Short mmCIF file of C-alpha atoms in Angstrom, two decimals:
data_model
loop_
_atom_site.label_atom_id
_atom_site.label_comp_id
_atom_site.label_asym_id
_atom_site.label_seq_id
_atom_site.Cartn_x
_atom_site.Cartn_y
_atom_site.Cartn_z
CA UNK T 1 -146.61 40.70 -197.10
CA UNK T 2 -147.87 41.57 -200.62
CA UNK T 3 -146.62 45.03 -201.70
CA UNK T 4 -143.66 45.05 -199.63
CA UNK T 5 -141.70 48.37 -199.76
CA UNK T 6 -137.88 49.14 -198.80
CA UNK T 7 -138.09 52.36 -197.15
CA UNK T 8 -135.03 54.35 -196.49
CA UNK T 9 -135.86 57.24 -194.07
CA UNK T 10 -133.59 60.60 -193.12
CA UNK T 11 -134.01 62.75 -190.25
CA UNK T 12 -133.23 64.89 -187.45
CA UNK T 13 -132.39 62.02 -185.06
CA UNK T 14 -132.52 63.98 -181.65
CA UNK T 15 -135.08 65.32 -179.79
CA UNK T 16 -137.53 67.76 -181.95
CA UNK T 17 -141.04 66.76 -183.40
CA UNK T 18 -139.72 65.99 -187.10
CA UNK T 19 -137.21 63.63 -185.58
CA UNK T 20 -140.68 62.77 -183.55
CA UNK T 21 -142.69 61.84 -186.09
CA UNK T 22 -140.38 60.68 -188.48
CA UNK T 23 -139.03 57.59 -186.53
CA UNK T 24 -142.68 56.56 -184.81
CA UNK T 25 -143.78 56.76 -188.82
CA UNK T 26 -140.96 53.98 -189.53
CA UNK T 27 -141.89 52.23 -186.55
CA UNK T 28 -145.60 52.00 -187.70
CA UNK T 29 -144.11 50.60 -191.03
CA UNK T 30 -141.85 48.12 -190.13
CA UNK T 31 -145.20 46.39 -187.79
CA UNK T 32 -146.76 46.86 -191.05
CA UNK T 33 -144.40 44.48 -192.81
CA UNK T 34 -142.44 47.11 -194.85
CA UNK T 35 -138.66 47.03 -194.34
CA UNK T 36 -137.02 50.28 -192.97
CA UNK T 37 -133.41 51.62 -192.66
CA UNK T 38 -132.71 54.75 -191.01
CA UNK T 39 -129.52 56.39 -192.30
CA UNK T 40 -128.72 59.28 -190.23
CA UNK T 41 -125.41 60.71 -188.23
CA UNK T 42 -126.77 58.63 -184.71
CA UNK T 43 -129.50 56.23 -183.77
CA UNK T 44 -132.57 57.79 -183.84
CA UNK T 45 -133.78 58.53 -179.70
CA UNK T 46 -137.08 57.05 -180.01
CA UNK T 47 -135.56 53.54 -181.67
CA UNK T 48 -134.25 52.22 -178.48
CA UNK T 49 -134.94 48.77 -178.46
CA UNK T 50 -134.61 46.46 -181.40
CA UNK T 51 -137.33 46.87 -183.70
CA UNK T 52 -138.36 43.78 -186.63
CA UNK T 53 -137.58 45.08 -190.15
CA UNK T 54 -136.03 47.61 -189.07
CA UNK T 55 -132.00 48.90 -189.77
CA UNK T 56 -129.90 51.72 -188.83
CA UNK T 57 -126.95 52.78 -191.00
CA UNK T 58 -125.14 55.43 -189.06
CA UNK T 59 -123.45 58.49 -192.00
CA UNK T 60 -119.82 58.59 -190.59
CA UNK T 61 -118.45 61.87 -191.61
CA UNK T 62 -114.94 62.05 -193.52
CA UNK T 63 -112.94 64.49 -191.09
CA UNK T 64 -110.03 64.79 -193.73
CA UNK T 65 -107.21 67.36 -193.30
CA UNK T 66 -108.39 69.53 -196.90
CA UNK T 67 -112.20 70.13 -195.37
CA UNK T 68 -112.46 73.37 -193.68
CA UNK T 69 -115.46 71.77 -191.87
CA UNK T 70 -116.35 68.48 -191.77
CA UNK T 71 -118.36 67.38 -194.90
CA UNK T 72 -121.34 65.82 -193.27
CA UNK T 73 -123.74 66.81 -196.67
CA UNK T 74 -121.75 64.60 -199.11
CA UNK T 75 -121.01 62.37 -196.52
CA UNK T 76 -124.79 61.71 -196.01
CA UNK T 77 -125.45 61.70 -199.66
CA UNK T 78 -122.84 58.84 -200.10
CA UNK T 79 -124.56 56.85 -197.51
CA UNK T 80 -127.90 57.26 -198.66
CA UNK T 81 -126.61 55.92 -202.63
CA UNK T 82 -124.73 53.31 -200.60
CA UNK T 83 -127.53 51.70 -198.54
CA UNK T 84 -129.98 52.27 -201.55
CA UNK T 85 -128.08 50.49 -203.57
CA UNK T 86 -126.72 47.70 -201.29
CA UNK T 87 -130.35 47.35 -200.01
CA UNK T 88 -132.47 47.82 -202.88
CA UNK T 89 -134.21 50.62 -201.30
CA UNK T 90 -137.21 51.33 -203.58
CA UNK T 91 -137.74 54.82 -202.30
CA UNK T 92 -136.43 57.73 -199.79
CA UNK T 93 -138.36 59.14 -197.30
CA UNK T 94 -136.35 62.23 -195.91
CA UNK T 95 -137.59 65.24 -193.53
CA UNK T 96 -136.95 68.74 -194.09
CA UNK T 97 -135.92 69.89 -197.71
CA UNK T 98 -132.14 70.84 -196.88
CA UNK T 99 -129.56 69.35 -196.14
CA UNK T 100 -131.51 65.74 -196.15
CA UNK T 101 -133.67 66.03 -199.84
CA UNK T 102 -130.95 67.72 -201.81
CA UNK T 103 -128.81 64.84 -200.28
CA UNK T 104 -131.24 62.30 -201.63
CA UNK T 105 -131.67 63.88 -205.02
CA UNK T 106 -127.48 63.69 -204.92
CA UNK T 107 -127.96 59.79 -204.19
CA UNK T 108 -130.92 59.45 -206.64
CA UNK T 109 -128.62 60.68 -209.57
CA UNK T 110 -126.51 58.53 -208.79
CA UNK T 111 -128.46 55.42 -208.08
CA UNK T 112 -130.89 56.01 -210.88
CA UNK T 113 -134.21 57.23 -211.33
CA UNK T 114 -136.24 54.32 -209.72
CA UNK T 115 -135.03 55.69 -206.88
CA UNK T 116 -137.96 57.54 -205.63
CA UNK T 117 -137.70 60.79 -202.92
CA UNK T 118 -139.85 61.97 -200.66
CA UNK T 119 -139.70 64.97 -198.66
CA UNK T 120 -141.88 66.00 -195.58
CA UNK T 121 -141.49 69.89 -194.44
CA UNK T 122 -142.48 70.48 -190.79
CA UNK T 123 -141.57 73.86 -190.82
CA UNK T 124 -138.16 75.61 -190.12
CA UNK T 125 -137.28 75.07 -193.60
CA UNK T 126 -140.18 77.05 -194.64
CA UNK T 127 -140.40 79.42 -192.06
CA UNK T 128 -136.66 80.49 -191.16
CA UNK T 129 -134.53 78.92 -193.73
CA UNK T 130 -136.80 80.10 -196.81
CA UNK T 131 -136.43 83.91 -195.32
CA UNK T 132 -132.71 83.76 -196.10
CA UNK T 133 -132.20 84.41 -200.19
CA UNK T 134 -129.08 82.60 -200.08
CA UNK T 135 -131.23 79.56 -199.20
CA UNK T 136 -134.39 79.96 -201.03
CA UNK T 137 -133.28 78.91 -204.61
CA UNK T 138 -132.04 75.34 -202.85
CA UNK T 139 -135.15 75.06 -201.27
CA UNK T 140 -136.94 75.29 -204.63
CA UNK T 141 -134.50 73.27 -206.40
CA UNK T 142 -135.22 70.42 -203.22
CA UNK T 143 -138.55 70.24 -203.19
CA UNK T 144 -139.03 70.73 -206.87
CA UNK T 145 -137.35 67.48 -208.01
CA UNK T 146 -138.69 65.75 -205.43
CA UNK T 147 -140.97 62.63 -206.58
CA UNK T 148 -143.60 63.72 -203.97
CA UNK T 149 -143.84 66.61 -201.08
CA UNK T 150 -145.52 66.67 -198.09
CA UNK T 151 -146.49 69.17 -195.48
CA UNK T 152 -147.78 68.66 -191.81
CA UNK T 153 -150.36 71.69 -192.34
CA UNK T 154 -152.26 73.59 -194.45
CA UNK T 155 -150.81 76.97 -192.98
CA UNK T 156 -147.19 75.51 -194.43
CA UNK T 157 -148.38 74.63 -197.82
CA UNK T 158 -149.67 78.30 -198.39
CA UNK T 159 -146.24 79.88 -196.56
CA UNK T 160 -144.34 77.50 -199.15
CA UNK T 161 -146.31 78.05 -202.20
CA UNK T 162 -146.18 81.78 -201.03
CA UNK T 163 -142.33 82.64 -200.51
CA UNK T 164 -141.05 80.00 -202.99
CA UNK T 165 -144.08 80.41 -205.62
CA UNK T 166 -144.25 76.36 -205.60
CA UNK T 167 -146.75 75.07 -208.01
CA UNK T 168 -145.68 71.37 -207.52
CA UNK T 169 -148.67 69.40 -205.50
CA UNK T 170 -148.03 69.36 -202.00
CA UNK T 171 -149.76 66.53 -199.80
CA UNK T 172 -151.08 67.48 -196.55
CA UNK T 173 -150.05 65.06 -194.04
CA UNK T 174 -150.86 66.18 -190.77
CA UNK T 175 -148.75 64.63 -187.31
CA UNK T 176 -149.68 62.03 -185.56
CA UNK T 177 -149.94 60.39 -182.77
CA UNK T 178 -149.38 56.57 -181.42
CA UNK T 179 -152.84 55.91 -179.30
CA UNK T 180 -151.38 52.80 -177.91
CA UNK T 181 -148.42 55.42 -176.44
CA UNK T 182 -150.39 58.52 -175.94
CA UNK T 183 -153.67 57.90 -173.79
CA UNK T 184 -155.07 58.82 -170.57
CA UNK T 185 -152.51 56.94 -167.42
CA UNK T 186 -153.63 56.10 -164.15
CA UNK T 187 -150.77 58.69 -162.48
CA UNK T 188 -152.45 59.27 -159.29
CA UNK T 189 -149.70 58.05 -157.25
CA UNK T 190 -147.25 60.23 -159.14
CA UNK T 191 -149.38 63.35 -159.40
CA UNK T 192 -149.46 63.48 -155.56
CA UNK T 193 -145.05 64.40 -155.95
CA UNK T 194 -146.23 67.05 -157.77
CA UNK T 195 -149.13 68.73 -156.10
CA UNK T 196 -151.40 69.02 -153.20
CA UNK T 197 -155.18 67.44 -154.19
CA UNK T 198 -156.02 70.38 -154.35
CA UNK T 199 -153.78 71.62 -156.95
CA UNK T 200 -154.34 71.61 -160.50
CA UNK T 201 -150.77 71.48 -162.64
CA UNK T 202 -150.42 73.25 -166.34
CA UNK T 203 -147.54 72.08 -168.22
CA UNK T 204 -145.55 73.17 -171.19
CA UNK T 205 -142.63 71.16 -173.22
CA UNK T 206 -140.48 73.03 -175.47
CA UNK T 207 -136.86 73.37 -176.63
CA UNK T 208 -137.38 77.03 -174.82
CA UNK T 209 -136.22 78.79 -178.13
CA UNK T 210 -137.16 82.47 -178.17
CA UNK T 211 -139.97 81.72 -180.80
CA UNK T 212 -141.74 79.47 -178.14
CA UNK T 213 -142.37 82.29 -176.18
CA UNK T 214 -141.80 80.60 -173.01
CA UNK T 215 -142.09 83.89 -170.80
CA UNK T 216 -145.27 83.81 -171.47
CA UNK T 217 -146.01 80.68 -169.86
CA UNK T 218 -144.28 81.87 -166.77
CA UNK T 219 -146.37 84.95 -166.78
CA UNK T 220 -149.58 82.97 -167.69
CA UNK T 221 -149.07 80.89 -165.03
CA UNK T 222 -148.76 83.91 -162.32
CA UNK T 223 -151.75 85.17 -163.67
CA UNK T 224 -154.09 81.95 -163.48
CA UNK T 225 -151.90 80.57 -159.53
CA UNK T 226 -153.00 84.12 -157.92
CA UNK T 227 -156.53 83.08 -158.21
CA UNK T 228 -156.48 79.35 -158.80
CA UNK T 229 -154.14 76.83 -156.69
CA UNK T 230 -151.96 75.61 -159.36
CA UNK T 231 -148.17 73.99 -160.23
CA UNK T 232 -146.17 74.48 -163.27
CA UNK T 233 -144.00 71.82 -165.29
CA UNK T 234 -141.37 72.95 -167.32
CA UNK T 235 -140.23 69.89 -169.76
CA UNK T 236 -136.91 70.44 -171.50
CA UNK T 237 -133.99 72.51 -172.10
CA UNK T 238 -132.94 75.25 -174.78
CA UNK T 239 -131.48 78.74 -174.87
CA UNK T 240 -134.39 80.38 -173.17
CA UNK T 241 -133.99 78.54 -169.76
CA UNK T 242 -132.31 80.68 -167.86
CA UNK T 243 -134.38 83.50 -168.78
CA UNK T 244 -136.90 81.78 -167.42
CA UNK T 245 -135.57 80.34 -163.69
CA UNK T 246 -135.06 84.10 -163.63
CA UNK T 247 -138.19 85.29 -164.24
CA UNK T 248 -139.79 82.76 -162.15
CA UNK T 249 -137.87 83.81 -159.60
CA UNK T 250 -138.79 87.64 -160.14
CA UNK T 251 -142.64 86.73 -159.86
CA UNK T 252 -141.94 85.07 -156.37
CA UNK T 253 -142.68 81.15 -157.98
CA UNK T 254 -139.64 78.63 -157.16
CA UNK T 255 -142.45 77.34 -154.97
CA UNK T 256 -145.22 76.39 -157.47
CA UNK T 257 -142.87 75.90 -160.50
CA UNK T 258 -140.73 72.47 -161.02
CA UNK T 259 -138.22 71.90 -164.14
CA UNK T 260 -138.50 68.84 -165.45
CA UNK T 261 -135.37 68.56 -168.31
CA UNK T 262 -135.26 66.52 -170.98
CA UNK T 263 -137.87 63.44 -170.88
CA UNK T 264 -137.48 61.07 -173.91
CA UNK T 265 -141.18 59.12 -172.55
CA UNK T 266 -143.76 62.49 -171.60
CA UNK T 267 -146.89 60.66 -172.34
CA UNK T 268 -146.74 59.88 -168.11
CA UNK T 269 -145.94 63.72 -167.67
CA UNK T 270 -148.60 64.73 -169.77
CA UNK T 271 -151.42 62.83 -167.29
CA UNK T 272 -150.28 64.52 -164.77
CA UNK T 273 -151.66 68.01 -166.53
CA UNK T 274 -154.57 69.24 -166.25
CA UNK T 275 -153.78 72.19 -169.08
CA UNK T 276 -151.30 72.11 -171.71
CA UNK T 277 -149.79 76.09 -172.45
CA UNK T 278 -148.23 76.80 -175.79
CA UNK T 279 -147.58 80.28 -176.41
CA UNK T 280 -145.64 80.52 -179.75
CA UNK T 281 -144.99 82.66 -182.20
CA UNK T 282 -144.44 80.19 -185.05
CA UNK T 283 -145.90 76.82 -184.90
CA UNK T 284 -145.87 74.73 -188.06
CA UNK T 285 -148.32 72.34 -186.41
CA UNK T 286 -147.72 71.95 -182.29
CA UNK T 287 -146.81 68.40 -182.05
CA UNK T 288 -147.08 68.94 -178.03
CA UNK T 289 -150.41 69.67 -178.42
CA UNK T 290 -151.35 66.91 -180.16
CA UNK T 291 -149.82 65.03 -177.45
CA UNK T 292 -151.25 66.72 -174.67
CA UNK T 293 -154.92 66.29 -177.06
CA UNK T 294 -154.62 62.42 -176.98
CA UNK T 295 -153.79 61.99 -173.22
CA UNK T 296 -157.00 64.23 -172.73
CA UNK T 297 -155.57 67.30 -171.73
CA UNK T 298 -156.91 70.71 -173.03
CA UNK T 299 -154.46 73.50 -175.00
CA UNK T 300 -153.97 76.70 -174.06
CA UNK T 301 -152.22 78.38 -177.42
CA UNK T 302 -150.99 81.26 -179.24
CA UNK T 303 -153.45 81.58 -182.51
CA UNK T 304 -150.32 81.00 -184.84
CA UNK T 305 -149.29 78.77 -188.01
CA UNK T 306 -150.91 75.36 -188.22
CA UNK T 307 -151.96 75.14 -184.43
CA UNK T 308 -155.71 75.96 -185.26
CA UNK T 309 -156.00 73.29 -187.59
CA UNK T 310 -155.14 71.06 -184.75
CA UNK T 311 -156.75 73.08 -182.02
CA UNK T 312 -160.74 73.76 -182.58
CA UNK T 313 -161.35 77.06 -180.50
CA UNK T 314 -163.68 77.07 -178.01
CA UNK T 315 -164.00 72.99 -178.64
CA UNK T 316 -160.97 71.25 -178.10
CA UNK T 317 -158.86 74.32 -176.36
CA UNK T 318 -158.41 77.58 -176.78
CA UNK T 319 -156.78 80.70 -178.41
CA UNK T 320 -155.62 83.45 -178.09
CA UNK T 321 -153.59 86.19 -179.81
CA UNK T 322 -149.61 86.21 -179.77
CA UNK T 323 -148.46 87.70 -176.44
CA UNK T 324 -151.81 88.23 -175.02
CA UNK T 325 -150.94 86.72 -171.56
CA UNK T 326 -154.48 87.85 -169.76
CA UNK T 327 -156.36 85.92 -172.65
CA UNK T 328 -154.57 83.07 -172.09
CA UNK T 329 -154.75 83.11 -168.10
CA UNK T 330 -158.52 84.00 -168.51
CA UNK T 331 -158.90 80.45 -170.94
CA UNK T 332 -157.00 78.43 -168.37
CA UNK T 333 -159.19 79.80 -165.48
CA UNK T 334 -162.47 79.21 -167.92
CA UNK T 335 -161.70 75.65 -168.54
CA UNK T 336 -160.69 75.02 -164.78
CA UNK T 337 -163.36 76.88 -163.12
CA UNK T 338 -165.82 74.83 -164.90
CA UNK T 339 -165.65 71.38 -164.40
CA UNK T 340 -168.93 70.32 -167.29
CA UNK T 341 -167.19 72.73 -169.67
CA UNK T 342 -163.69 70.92 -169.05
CA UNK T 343 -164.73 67.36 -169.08
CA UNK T 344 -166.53 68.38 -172.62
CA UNK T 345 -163.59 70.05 -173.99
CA UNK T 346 -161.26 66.49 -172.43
CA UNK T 347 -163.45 64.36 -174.35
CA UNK T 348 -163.27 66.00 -177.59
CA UNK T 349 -159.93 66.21 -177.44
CA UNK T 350 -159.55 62.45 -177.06
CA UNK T 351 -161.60 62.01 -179.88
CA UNK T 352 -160.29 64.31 -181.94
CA UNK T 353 -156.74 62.78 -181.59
CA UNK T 354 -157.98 59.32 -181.84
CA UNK T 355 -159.80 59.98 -185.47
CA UNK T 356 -158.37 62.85 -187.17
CA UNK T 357 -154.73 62.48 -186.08
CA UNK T 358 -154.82 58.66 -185.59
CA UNK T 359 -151.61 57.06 -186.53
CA UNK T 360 -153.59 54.40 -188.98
CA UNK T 361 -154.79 57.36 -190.70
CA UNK T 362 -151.97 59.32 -191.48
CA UNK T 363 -149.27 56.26 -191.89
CA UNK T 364 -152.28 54.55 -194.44
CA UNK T 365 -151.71 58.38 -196.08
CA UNK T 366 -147.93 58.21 -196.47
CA UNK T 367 -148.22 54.83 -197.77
CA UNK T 368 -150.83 55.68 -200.85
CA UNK T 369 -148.25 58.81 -201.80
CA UNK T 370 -145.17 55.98 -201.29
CA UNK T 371 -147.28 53.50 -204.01
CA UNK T 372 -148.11 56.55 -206.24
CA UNK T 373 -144.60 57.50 -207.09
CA UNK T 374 -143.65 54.03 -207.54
CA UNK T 375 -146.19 53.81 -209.94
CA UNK T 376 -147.45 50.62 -208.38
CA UNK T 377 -150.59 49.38 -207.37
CA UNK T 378 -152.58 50.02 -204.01
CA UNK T 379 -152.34 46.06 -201.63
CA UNK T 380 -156.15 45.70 -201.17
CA UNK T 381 -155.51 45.86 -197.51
CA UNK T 382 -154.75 49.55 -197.86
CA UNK T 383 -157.17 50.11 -200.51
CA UNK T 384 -160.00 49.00 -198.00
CA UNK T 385 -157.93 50.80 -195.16
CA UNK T 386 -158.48 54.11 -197.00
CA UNK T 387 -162.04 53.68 -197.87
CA UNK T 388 -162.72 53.14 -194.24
CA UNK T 389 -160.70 55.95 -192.96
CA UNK T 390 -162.88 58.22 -195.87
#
């Protein structure tokens, strides 16, 4: 195609919604014609099958005896120089400022300076990381001399510009979604090993970290099943879990509550819902949400971080202070008490999902900000793709 790009991208390659977002974003690209190597520690979980234009380069980390611990920074940095070089990568695309930008800005001084980087913050970077002083001048230094910075919301550009007193322009590129993946399914067979007819089933998918506030789902979910026939669906694992089979058990709900684990493919689980709940305390932008938004299934959530720039209240979902379990119970019974004021609130979240978070949309964004720091010129198919988009 005219305007090819070689696009190296670094991320988080296990589950978590960077990792998410980072890998469907070179997926989009490589359909697009662009060529795309992933050089990270293991294959990325959402690759799987063999994708056209598309390479992995695993970073193999040099265990030797002098190293204390295992140098997988350098090691990483090497790779990236390596690959760039050997491929003729044009620019970097990495996620989260440390390690993977000031591992990039490593390669880039030593590849050269038409080596361009790009670096996406989603959050914990920002949020955590920048708290911690020993941290905070790297952070700077990272996104700084990067050739471009991006953010998935608004709420994370001010925290950024706030705690690191970054003046640099930071795009807002907000997460997306993959409409052909995330839609409405027929799961009526399914839902029925899940619940009675009768039933209606709330959901939440986490990696049950104490900032996700997952005991508040539980006791959400008493609240709303004491007056409203309900399941839950826990989806994945994290330090929180057990905490949370106990208090299940506590509130007398092994019955009405099923864990889930892991699931790499949750856009089936997510039909089965009839309510997504996501209680957290920090929420850069609630990629779950979006999720649960595009397979037409109404949010329940904590009014924190970037979620209300995803979640319209009142429209789309519904929020509610951090902790405040009754609010949240009293939403969920609102929305499935009334069946006109759900089937309202469904289809503007489909809409929503499929226009403002629409992965033409935001991949047509990343791609202007890749041709801008190149310094090159816009294909005409994009040009036309971004008038259209507005």
């Amino acid at each position: 195609m005219n305007g090819r790009l070689k696009i190296g991208i670094t991320c988080y390659p296990t589950l978590g919604g960077s990792g998410v977002v980072a890998t469907e974003l070179g997926k989009l690209l490589a359909e697009k014609g662009h060529e795309v190597h992933f050089i990270t520690h293991s294959m990325p979980f959402r690759l799987g099958k063999f994708h056209k234009n598309i390479f992995y380069h695993e970073v193999e980390v040099n265990d030797y005896y002098v190293f204390k611990y295992p140098p997988y920074d350098l090691s990483l940095a090497s790779k990236l120089a390596q690959v760039a070089q050997l491929e003729g990568l044009d620019l970097l695309h990495v996620h989260y400022a440390i390690p993977h930008a000031v591992c990039a800005l490593i390669a880039r001084q030593m590849v050269g300076s038409q080596l361009k980087v790009v670096t996406t913050l989603h959050g914990t970077d920002i949020t955590v990381l920048a708290h911690d002083e020993s941290l905070k001048d790297l952070i700077r230094y990272a996104i700084n001399q990067s050739d471009a910075v991006t953010a998935v919301s608004e709420d994370l550009i001010r925290e950024t510009r706030e705690l690191l007193a970054i003046e640099k322009p930071i795009d807002l590129a907000y997460n997306f979604v993959d409409k052909r993946v995330y839609y409405p399914r027929d799961v009526e067979k399914l839902r029925r090993e899940f619940a009675h007819p009768h039933e209606k089933i709330l959901i939440h998918i986490s990696n049950f970290r104490p900032v996700k506030r997952v005991l508040d789902v539980v006791e959400t979910f008493s609240l709303v099943s004491k007056d409203i026939p309900s399941r839950l669906l826990f989806v994945g694992e994290g330090p929180e879990l057990s905490k949370v089979h106990c208090k299940v058990k506590e509130l007398g709900l092994l019955d009405k509550v099923t864990f889930c684990g892991k699931q790499d493919d949750v856009a089936q689980l997510l039909s089965l819902a009839d309510v997504m709940l996501l209680p957290s305390e920090k929420e850069s932008f609630g990629l779950v949400a979006l999720e649960a938004m595009a397979c037409g299934v109404p949010t329940i959530a904590s009014n924190a971080g970037g979620i209300p720039e995803l979640i319209t209240h009142g429209e789309t979902g519904f929020l509610a202070d951090i902790g405040d379990t009754e609010k949240m119970a009293a939403y969920v019974k609102l929305l499935l008490n009334d069946e006109k004021l759900y089937e309202t609130v469904k289809k503007a979240c489909l809409h929503r999902a499929r226009t403002t978070f629409c992965n033409e949309r935001i991949m047509a964004q990343y791609e202007e900000i890749y041709y801008r720091v190149l310094e090159r010129e816009l294909p005409e198919d994009l040009t036309n793709k971004l008038t259209c988009l507005g």
